Amino acid sequence: RLTTDVTELESPSPQVLAFPNPAAGKVQFRLNAVKAGQYRLKLYNVLGIEVFSENLQMPGGQFEMTVDTTRLEAGTYFYNLMD
């Protein structure tokens, strides 16, 4: 007999749109958080090296922010948003 269990997440991850990427000068983030709370946004270069980190206090709903990337090389970056 096989028993399975499905657990739904209480707080789904926020939806994120980042543009432009490849980045040159700045990256605009449009985030849609299901609930208000503390989040951490990190940017990584193509080598996987963390190049930016910021704690965010986000309201529930849509939130926009701009990250200044003028000190970074123009190129493609990966992001991670954690609660």
GROMACS .gro file of C-alpha atoms in nm:
model
   83
    1ARG     CA    1   0.000   0.000   0.000
    2LEU     CA    2   0.129   0.345  -0.095
    3THR     CA    3   0.031   0.649   0.106
    4THR     CA    4   0.097   1.002  -0.012
    5ASP     CA    5   0.039   1.338   0.144
    6VAL     CA    6   0.005   1.677  -0.023
    7THR     CA    7   0.086   1.986   0.178
    8GLU     CA    8  -0.005   2.325   0.038
    9LEU     CA    9   0.225   2.615   0.102
   10GLU     CA   10   0.075   2.878   0.330
   11SER     CA   11   0.258   3.161   0.158
   12PRO     CA   12   0.342   3.107  -0.209
   13SER     CA   13   0.657   3.277  -0.334
   14PRO     CA   14   0.625   3.630  -0.464
   15GLN     CA   15   0.609   3.674  -0.840
   16VAL     CA   16   0.902   3.871  -0.981
   17LEU     CA   17   0.967   4.048  -1.309
   18ALA     CA   18   1.319   4.190  -1.366
   19PHE     CA   19   1.415   4.408  -1.662
   20PRO     CA   20   1.629   4.478  -1.852
   21ASN     CA   21   1.839   4.167  -1.834
   22PRO     CA   22   2.114   4.178  -1.963
   23ALA     CA   23   2.156   4.477  -1.734
   24ALA     CA   24   2.354   4.795  -1.788
   25GLY     CA   25   2.322   5.070  -1.528
   26LYS     CA   26   2.007   4.961  -1.348
   27VAL     CA   27   1.759   4.678  -1.310
   28GLN     CA   28   1.393   4.741  -1.240
   29PHE     CA   29   1.214   4.481  -1.027
   30ARG     CA   30   0.838   4.447  -1.020
   31LEU     CA   31   0.736   4.216  -0.737
   32ASN     CA   32   0.395   4.089  -0.639
   33ALA     CA   33   0.401   3.959  -0.281
   34VAL     CA   34   0.114   3.747  -0.158
   35LYS     CA   35   0.167   3.880   0.194
   36ALA     CA   36   0.353   4.166   0.356
   37GLY     CA   37   0.682   4.075   0.518
   38GLN     CA   38   1.060   4.076   0.525
   39TYR     CA   39   1.231   3.949   0.208
   40ARG     CA   40   1.592   3.935   0.089
   41LEU     CA   41   1.684   4.006  -0.272
   42LYS     CA   42   2.018   3.880  -0.401
   43LEU     CA   43   2.181   3.921  -0.743
   44TYR     CA   44   2.442   3.681  -0.880
   45ASN     CA   45   2.667   3.712  -1.184
   46VAL     CA   46   2.700   3.432  -1.440
   47LEU     CA   47   2.977   3.275  -1.230
   48GLY     CA   48   2.737   3.239  -0.936
   49ILE     CA   49   2.909   3.507  -0.729
   50GLU     CA   50   2.678   3.720  -0.516
   51VAL     CA   51   2.716   4.083  -0.628
   52PHE     CA   52   2.421   4.248  -0.451
   53SER     CA   53   2.206   4.180  -0.145
   54GLU     CA   54   1.934   4.387   0.019
   55ASN     CA   55   1.670   4.325   0.284
   56LEU     CA   56   1.326   4.446   0.181
   57GLN     CA   57   1.020   4.520   0.389
   58MET     CA   58   0.750   4.458   0.130
   59PRO     CA   59   0.383   4.540   0.158
   60GLY     CA   60   0.140   4.281   0.034
   61GLY     CA   61   0.059   4.329  -0.333
   62GLN     CA   62   0.267   4.499  -0.599
   63PHE     CA   63   0.601   4.657  -0.512
   64GLU     CA   64   0.858   4.814  -0.747
   65MET     CA   65   1.223   4.893  -0.692
   66THR     CA   66   1.529   4.986  -0.894
   67VAL     CA   67   1.874   4.841  -0.827
   68ASP     CA   68   2.171   5.055  -0.934
   69THR     CA   69   2.409   4.829  -1.124
   70THR     CA   70   2.649   5.098  -1.248
   71ARG     CA   71   2.931   4.946  -1.038
   72LEU     CA   72   2.874   4.607  -1.204
   73GLU     CA   73   2.979   4.493  -1.549
   74ALA     CA   74   2.704   4.504  -1.810
   75GLY     CA   75   2.567   4.154  -1.854
   76THR     CA   76   2.324   3.890  -1.743
   77TYR     CA   77   2.244   3.846  -1.375
   78PHE     CA   78   2.040   3.594  -1.180
   79TYR     CA   79   1.827   3.688  -0.882
   80ASN     CA   80   1.696   3.511  -0.576
   81LEU     CA   81   1.413   3.650  -0.363
   82MET     CA   82   1.369   3.476  -0.027
   83ASP     CA   83   1.134   3.530   0.262
   0.00000   0.00000   0.00000
